[in-house]
Coordinates of C-alpha atoms in Angstrom, one line a residue:
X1212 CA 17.4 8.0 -18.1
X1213 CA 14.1 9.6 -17.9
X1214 CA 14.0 12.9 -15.9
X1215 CA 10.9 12.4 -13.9
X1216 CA 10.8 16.0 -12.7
X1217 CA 9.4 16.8 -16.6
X1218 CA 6.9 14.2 -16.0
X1219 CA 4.9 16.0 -12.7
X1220 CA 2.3 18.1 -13.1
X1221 CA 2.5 21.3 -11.1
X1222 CA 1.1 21.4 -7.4
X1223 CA -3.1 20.9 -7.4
X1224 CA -4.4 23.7 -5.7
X1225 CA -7.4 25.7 -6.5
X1226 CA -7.0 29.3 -7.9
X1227 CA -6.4 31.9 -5.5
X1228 CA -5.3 29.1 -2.6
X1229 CA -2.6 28.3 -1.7
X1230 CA -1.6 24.5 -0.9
X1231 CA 0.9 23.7 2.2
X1232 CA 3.7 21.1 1.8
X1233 CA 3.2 17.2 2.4
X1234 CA 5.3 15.8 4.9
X1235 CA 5.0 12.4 4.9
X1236 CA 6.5 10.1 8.4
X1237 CA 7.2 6.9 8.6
X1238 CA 9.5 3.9 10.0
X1239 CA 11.6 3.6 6.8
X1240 CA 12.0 5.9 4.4
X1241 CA 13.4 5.2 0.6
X1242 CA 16.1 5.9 -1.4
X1243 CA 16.6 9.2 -3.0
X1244 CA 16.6 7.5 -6.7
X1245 CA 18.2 10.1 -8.8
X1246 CA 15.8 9.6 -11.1
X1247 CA 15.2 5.9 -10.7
X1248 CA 11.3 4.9 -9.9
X1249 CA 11.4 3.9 -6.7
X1250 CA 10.9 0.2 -5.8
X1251 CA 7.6 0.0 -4.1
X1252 CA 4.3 1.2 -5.3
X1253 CA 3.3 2.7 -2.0
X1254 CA 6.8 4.6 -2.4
X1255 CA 6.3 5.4 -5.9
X1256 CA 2.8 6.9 -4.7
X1257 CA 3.8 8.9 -2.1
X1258 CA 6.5 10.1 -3.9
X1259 CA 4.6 11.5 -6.7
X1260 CA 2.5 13.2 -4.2
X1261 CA 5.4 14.5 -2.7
X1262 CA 6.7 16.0 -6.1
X1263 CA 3.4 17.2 -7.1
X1264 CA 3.1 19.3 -3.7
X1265 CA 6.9 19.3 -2.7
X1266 CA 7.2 18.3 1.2
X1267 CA 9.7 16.3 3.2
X1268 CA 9.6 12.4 3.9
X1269 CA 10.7 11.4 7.2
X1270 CA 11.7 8.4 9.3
X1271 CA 14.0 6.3 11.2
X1272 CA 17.5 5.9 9.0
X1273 CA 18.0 2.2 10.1
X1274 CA 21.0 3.1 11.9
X1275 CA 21.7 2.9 15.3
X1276 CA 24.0 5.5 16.5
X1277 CA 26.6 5.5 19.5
X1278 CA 24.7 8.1 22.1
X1279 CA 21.4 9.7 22.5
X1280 CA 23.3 13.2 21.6
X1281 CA 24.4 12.0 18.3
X1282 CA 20.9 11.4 16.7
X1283 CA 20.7 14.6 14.5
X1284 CA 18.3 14.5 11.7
X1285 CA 20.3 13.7 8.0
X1286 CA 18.7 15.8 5.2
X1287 CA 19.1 14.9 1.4
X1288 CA 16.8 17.4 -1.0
X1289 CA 16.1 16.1 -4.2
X1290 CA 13.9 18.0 -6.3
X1291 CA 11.0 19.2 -4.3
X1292 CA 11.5 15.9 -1.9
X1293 CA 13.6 16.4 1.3
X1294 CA 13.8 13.2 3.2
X1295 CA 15.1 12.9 6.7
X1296 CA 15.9 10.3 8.6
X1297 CA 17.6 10.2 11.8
X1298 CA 19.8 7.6 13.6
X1299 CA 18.5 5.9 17.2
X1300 CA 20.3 4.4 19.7
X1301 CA 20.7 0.9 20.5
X1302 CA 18.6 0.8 23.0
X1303 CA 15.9 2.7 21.2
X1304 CA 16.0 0.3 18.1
X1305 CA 15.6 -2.7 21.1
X1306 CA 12.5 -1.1 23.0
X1307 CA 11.2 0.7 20.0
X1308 CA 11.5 -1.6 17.0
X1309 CA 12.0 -5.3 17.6
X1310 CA 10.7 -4.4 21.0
X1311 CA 7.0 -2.9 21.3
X1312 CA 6.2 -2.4 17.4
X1313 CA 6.9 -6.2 16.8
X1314 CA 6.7 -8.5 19.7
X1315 CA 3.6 -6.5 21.1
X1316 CA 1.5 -4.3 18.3
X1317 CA 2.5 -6.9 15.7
X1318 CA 1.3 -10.2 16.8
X1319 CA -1.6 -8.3 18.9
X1320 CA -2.9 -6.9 15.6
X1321 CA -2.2 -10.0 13.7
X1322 CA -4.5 -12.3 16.7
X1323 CA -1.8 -13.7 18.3
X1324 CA -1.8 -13.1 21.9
X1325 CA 0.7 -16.4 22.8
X1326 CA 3.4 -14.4 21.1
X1327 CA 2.6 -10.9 22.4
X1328 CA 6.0 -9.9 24.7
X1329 CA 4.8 -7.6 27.3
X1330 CA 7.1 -5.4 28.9
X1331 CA 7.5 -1.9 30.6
X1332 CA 10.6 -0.8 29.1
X1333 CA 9.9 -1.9 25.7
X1334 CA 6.3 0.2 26.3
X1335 CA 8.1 3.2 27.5
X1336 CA 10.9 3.4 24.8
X1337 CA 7.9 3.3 22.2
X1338 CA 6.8 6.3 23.4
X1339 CA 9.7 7.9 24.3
X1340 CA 10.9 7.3 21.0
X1341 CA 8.0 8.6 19.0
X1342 CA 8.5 11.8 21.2
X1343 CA 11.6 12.1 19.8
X1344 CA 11.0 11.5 16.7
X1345 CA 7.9 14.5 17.2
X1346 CA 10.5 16.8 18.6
X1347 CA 12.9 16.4 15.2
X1348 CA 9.9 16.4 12.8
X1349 CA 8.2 19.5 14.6
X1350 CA 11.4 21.2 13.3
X1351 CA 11.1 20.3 10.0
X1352 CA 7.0 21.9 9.7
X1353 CA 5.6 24.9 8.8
X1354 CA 1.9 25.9 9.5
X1355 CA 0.3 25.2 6.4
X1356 CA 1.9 21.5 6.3
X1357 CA -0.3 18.4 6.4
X1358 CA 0.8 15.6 7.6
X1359 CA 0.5 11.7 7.1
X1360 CA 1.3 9.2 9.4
X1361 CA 2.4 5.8 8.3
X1362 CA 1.6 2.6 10.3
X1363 CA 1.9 0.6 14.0
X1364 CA 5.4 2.0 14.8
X1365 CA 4.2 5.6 14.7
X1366 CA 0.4 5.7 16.4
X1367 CA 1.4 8.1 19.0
X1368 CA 3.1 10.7 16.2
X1369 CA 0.0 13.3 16.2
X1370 CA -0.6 13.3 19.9
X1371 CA 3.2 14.1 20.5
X1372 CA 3.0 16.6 18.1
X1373 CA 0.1 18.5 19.1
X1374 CA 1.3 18.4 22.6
X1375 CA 4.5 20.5 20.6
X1376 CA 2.0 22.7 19.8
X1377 CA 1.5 21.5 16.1
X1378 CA -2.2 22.7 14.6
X1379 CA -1.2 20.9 11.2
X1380 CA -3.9 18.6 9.5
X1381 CA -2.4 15.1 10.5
X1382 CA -3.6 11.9 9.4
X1383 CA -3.1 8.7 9.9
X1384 CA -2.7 4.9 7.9
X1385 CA -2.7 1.4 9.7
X1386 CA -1.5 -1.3 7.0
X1387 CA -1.7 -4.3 9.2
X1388 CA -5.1 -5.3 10.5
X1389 CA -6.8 -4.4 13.5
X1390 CA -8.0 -6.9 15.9
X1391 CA -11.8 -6.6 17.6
X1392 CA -12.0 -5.0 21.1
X1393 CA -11.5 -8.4 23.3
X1394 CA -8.2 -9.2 21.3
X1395 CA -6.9 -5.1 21.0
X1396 CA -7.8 -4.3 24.5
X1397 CA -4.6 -6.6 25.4
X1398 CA -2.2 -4.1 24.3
X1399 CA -0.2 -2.6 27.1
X1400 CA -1.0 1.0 27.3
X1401 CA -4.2 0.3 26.0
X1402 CA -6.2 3.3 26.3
X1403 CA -2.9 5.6 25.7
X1404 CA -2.7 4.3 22.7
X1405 CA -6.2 5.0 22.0
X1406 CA -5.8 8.3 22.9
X1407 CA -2.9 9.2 20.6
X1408 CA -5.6 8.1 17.4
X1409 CA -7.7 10.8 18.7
X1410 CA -4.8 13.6 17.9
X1411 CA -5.5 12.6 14.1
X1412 CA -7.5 14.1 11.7
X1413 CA -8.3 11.2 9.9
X1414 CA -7.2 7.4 10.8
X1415 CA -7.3 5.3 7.7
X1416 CA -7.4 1.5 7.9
X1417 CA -7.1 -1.2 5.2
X1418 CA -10.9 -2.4 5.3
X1419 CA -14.4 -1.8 6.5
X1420 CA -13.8 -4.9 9.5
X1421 CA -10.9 -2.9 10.1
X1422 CA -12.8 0.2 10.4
X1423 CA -15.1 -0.8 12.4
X1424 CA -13.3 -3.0 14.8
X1425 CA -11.1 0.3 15.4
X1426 CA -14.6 2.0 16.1
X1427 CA -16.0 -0.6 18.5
X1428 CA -12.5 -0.2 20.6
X1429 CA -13.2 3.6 21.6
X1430 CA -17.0 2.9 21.8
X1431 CA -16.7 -0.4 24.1
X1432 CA -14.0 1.5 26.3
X1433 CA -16.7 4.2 27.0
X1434 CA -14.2 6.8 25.2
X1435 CA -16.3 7.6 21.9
X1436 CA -19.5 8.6 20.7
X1437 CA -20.3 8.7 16.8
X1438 CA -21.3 12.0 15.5
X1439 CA -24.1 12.9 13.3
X1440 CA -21.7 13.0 10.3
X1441 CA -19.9 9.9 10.8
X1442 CA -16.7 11.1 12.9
X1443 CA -16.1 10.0 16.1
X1444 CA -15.7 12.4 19.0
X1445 CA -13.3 11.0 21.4
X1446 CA -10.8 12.1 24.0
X1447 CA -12.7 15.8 23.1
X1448 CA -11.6 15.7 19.5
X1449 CA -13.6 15.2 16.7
X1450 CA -11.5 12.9 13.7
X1451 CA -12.9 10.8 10.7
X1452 CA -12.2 6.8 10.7
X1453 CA -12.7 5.5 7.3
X1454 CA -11.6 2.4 5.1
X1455 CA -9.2 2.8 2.2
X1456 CA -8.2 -0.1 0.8
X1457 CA -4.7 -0.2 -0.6
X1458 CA -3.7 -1.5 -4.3
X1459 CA -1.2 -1.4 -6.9
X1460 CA -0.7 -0.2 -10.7
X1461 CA -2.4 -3.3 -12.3
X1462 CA -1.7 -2.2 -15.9
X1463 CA 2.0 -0.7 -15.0
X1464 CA 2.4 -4.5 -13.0
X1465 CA 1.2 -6.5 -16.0
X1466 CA 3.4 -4.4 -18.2
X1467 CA 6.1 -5.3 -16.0
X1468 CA 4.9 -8.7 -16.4
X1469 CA 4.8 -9.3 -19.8
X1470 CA 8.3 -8.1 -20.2
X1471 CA 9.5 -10.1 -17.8
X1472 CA 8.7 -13.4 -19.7
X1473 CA 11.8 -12.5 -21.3
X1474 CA 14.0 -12.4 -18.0
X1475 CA 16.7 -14.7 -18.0
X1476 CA 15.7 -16.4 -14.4
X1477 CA 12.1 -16.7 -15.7
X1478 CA 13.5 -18.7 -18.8
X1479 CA 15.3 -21.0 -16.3
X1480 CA 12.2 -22.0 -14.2
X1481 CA 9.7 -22.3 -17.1
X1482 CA 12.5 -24.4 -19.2
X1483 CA 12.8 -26.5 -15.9
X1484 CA 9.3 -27.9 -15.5
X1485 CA 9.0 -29.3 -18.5
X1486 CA 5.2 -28.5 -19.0
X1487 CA 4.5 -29.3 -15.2
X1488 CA 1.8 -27.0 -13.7
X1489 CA 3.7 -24.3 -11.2
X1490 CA 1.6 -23.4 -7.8
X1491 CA 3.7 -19.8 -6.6
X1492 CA 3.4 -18.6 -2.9
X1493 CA 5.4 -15.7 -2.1
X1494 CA 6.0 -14.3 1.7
X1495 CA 8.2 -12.8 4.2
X1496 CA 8.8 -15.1 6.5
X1497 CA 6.3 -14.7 9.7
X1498 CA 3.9 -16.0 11.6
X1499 CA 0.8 -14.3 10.3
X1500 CA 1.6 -15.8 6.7
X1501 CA 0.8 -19.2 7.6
X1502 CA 3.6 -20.9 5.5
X1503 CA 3.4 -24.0 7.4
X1504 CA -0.5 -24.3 7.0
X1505 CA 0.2 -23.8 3.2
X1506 CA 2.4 -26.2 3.1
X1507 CA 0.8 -28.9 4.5
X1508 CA -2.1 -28.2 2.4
X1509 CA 0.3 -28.8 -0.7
X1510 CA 1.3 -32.1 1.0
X1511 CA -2.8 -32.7 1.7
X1512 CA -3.1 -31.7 -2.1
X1513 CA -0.4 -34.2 -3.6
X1514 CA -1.4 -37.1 -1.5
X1515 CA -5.6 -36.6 -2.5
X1516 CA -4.8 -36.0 -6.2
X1517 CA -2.3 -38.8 -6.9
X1518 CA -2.7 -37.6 -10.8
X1519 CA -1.3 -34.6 -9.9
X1520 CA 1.4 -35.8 -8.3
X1521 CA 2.0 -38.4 -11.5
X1522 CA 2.0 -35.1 -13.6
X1523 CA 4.4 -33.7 -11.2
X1524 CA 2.4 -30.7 -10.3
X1525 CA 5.8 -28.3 -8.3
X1526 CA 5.3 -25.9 -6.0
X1527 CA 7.5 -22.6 -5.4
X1528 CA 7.4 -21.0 -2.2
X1529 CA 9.4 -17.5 -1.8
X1530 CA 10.3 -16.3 1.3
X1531 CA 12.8 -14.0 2.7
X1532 CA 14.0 -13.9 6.1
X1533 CA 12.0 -11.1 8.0
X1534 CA 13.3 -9.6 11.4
X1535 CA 15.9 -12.1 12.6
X1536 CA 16.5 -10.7 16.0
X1537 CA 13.2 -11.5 17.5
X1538 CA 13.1 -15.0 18.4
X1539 CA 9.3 -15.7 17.1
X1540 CA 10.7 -15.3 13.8
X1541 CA 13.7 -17.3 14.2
X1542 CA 11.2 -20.2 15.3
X1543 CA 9.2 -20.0 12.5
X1544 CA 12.3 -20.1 10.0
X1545 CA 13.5 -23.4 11.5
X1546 CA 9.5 -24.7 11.6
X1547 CA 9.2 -23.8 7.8
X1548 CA 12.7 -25.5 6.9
X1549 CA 11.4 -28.9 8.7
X1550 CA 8.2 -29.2 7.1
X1551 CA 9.9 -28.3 3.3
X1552 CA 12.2 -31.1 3.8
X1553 CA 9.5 -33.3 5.2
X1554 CA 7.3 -32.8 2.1
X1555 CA 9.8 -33.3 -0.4
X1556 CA 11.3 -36.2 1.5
X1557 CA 8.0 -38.3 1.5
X1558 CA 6.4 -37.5 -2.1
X1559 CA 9.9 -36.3 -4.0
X1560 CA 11.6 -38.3 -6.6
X1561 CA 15.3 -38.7 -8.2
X1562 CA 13.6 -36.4 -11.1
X1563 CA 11.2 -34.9 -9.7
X1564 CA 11.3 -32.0 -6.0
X1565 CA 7.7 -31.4 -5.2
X1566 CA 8.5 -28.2 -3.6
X1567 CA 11.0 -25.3 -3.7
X1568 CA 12.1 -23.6 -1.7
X1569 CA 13.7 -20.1 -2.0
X1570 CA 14.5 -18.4 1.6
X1571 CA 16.4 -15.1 0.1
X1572 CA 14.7 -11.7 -1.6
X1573 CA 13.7 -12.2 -5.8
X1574 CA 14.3 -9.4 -7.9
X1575 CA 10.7 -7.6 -9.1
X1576 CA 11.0 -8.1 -12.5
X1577 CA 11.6 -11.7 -11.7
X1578 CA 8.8 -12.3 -9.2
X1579 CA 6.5 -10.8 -11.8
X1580 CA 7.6 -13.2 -14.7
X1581 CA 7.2 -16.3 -12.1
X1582 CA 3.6 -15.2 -11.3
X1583 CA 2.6 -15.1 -15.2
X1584 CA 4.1 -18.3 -15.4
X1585 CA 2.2 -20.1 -12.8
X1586 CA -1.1 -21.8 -13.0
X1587 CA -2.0 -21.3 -9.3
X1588 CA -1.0 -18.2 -7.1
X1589 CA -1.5 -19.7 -3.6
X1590 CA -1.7 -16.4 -0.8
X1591 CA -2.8 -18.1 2.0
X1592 CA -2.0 -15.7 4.9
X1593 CA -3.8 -16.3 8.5
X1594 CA -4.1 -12.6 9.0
X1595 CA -3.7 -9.7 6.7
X1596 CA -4.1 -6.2 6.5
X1597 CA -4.4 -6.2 2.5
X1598 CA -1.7 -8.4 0.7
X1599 CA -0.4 -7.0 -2.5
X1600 CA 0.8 -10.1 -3.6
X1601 CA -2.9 -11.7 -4.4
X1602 CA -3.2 -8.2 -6.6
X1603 CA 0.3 -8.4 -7.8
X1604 CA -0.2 -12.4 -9.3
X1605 CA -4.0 -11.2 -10.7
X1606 CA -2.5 -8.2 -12.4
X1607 CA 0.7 -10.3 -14.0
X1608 CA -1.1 -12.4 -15.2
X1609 CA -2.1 -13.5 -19.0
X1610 CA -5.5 -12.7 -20.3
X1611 CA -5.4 -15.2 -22.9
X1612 CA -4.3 -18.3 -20.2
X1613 CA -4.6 -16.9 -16.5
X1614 CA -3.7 -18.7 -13.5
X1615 CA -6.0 -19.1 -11.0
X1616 CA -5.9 -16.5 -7.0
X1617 CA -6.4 -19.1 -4.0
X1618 CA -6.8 -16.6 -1.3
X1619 CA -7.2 -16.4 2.6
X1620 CA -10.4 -15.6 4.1
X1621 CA -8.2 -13.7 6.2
X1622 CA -6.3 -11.4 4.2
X1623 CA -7.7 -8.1 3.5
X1624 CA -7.8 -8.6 0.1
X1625 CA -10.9 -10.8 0.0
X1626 CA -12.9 -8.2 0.8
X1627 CA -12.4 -6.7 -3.1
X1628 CA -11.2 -9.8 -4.7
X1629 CA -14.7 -12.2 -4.5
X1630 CA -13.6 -14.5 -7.9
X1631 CA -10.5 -16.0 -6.3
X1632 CA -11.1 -19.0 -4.6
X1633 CA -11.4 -18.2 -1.0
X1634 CA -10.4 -20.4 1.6
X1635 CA -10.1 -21.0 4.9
X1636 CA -5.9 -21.3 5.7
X1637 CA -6.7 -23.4 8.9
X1638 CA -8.8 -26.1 6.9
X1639 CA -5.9 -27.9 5.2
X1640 CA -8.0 -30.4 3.6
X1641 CA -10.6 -27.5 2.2
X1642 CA -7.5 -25.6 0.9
X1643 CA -5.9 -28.7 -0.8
X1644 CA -9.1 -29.1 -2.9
X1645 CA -8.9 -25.5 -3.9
X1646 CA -5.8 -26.3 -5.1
X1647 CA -6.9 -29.3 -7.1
X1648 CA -10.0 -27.2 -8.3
X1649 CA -7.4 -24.4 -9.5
X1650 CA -5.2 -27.0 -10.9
X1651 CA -8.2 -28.4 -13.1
X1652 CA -10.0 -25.4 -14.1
X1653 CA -11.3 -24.8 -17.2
X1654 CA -10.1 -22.2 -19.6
X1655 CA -13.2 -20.2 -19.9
X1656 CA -13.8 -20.1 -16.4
X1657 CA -10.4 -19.1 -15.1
X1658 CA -11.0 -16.1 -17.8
X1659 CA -13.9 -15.2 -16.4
X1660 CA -12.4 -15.2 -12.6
X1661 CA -10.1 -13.0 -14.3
X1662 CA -11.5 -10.5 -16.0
X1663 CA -13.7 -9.9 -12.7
X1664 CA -10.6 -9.3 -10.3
X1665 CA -8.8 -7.3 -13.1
X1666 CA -11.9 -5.1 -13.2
X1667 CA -11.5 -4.7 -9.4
X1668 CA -8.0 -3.6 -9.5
X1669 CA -8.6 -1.0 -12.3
X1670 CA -11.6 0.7 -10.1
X1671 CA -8.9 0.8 -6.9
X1672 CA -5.4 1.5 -7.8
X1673 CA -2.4 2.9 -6.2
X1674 CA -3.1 6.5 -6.7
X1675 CA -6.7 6.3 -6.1
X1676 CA -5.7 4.2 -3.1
X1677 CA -3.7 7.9 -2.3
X1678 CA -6.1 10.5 -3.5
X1679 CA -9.0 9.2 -1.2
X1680 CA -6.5 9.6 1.7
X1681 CA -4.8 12.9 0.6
X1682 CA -8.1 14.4 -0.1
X1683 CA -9.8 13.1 3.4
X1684 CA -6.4 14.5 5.0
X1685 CA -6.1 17.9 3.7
X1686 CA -10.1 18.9 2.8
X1687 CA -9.3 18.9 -0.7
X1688 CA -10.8 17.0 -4.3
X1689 CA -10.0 13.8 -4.7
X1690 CA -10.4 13.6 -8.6
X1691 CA -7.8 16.6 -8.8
X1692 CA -5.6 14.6 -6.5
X1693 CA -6.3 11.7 -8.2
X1694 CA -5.2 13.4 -11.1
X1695 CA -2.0 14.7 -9.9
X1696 CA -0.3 11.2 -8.8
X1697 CA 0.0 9.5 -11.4
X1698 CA 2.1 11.2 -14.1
X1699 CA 2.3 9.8 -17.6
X1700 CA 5.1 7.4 -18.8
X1701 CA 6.1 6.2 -14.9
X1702 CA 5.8 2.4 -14.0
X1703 CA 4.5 2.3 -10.7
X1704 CA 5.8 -1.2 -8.7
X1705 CA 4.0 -2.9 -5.6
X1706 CA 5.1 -2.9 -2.0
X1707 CA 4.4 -1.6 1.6
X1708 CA 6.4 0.9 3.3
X1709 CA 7.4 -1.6 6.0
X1710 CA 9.3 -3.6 4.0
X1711 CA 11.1 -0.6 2.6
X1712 CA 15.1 -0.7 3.0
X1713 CA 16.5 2.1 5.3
X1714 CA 18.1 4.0 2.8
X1715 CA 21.3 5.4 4.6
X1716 CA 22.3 2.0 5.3
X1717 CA 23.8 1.9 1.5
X1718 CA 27.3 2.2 0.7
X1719 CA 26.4 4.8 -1.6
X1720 CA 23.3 6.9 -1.7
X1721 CA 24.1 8.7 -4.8
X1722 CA 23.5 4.4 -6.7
X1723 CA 20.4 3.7 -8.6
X1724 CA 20.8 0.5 -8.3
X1725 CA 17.4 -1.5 -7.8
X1726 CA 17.2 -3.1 -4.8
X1727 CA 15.4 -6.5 -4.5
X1728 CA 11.7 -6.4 -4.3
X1729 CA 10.5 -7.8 -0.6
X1730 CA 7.0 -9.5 -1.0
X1731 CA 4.5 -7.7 1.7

């Protein structure tokens, strides 16, 4: 096994400075590996950040425990890393978690104000429970400590902090979108929550729209003026909002890719089709993914192109269960079912199942394999903040014979990724001709496509992705950030920190095991 503490380069700092820890918060925090990479490239680039600078990585452990006085934080050091979770009580997991963060910030952000579940408890165990969470991490700094702040379930972090008394540089990263000011202003707690940005030094979103949507919420609620230099002053603070788009490893991933046309499971499928064309779409399962739309755009697809159908063209759609408790998601899970058995039941034949259907996690290496092997990646989500799986199936694939990105309008992704074939996920007929246009695309054309979204992957990876945001947080050069992240001979592998497992719910923390990969 590789010892990856040989393979950081010492802290970046510049001579005669000195450089204050990283401490890094956020909902779930990952496995101490032992030496293992971790199994998402977000974790993977936080953690070399964390190694390069030495800090502490804290969150919610996924537990619930029996009492509000049992909830001490659980430390595990590794190296320079200490991560720290601690446990929160049931009712705190209910208001907090499957409450507020995903039946009222989730669906706000995602457009979707028929699912939104407004309540007052839920609203108040939010904040009570980012207090908490403020009051345990506030123990944990030291002065010279930046801070960043990782997503929807921890907006009010900073403002609880500084109200603590903490004068730390603090920032800030939304990964899901954020919605324009008529659709945001919605959110219970509304202007509280904008408040709490304004405790940040920096708030990062996924995209310009994002940006500036986020922007024209303080303006429009008469809380915000923008300064000569770009910042907004708001609430009597002065902080930066800026775009940073976030990306993967594309070499390290179509490394991984390559390898894994050697994977038993990827054998299976590719002996299975017997030379039929393979369309891939890979999800959690929710709402904002529009599985349904996708799939009757398939259906549209086989019953335009009857040639296609002849050919038996198969589709494989992957997609994990995602939050069970809340009932949105349980609805969805029986709606997807329905309209995969109605598909295969009306175009289907004794040899031939249109569609596939896999509703459990896929191992990385595997999902890799299965996106070189298809001809169409189909990432059709109705609202995304980025979506690593459009980069993931570019970067996997083979520059000799690549398959061809059909991507949402939607997804944040589009904004860097102009080759794909960009469609609109509510027009099922529009998207069933992109899929018959990536189906029947010339060679030399789906090369080209290629080579222009490769070449837009390679000028935003991973750890520039982290070095724009480390170097807007802390004041300090990005190119010797940049530098710093990405030490030589490690395999960085895609994911979001949202999907991460809580890592004290394993049997035993000491494994390095891989856990399967979740798609974003």
């Amino acid at each position: 096994m590789v010892n990856l503490d040989l393979l950081y380069k010492p802290v970046f700092a510049r001579a005669g400075e000195s450089v204050g820890r990283l401490i890094v918060a956020s909902n779930r925090v990952p496995a101490p590996s032992n030496g293992a990479p971790a199994a998402g490239g977000l974790a993977v680039a936080l953690q070399s950040a964390l190694h390069v600078r030495g800090g502490v990585w804290f969150g919610w452990s996924g537990k619930t425990a029996a009492d509000a006085e049992s909830r001490e934080t659980q430390k595990r050091t590794q190296g320079p890393i200490t991560f720290a979770v601690s446990d929160l009580t049931r009712r705190d997991v209910e208001d907090y978690y499957h409450g507020f963060a995903n039946r009222v910030l989730w669906p706000i952000c995602h457009y979707r104000l028929d699912l939104a579940h407004m309540s007052e408890r839920h609203a108040e165990g939010y904040f009570r429970v980012n207090e908490f969470f403020a009051r345990r991490l506030m123990k944990l700094l030291r002065p010279d400590d930046i801070v960043w702040v990782h997503d929807y379930h921890m907006i009010p972090l900073a403002d609880e902090l500084r109200k603590l008394g903490a004068k730390n540089r603090i920032g800030y990263f939304h990964h899901i979108p954020w919605p324009a000011p008529a659709t945001a202003a919605a959110t219970p707690h509304y202007r509280r929550l904008l408040r709490a940005f304004s405790a940040y030094d920096v708030a990062g979103f996924q995209t310009r729209p994002d940006a500036d949507n986020f922007r024209d919420c303080l303006i429009e609620a008469g809380a915000a003026r923008v300064l000569a230099d770009g910042r907004i002053e708001a609430f009597g603070r002065a902080f930066e909002v800026e775009a940073f788009p976030i990306s993967i490893d594309p070499e390290a991933f179509a490394l991984e890719a390559r390898l894994a046309e050697r994977n038993a499971l990827v054998k299976r499928v590719r002996a299975s089709l017997e030379g039929r064309d393979l369309v891939i779409g890979v999800d959690r399962l929710d709402y904002s993914k529009g599985i349904t739309h996708r799939l009757e755009a398939f259906g549209a697809f086989l019953e335009a192109c009857p040639e296609a159908a002849k050919a038996r063209v198969t589709m494989l759609q992957i997609t994990p269960k995602s939050r069970s408790e809340v009932p949105e998601y349980a609805r969805i899970e029986r709606e997807v079912a329905e309209a995969v058995g109605a598909l295969n039941g009306r175009f289907g034949d004794l040899d031939w199942t249109p569609l596939r259907y896999i509703n459990k996690p896929m191992g990385q290496s595997a999902l890799a394999g299965l996106y070189r092997l298809a001809r169409v990646g189909l990432v059709t989500p109705l609202r995304d903040g980025m979506n690593l799986v459009a980069k993931e199936f570019v970067a996997a694939q083979s520059p000799e014979d690549p398959g061809v990105l059909v991507l949402s309008q939607f997804a944040g992704a589009a904004q860097e990724m102009k080759a794909a074939l960009i469609v609109n996920p509510y027009d099922v007929k529009a998207t069933a001709a992109a899929i018959a246009r990536a189906v029947a695309m010339p060679l030399e054309e789906r090369r080209e496509r290629w080579r222009e979204l490769m070449g837009a992957l390679r000028d935003n990876s991973i750890d520039h992705w982290a070095a724009r945001c480390l170097s807007a947080i802390a004041g300090e050069d990005e190119a010797e950030v940049e530098s710093s992240l990405h030490p030589a001979g490690s395999i960085v592998r895609s994911g979001t920190i949202a999907d991460a497992e809580p890592w004290f719910c394993a049997q035993d923390l000491g494994s390095a095991r891989p856990k399967p990969a979740r798609p974003n």
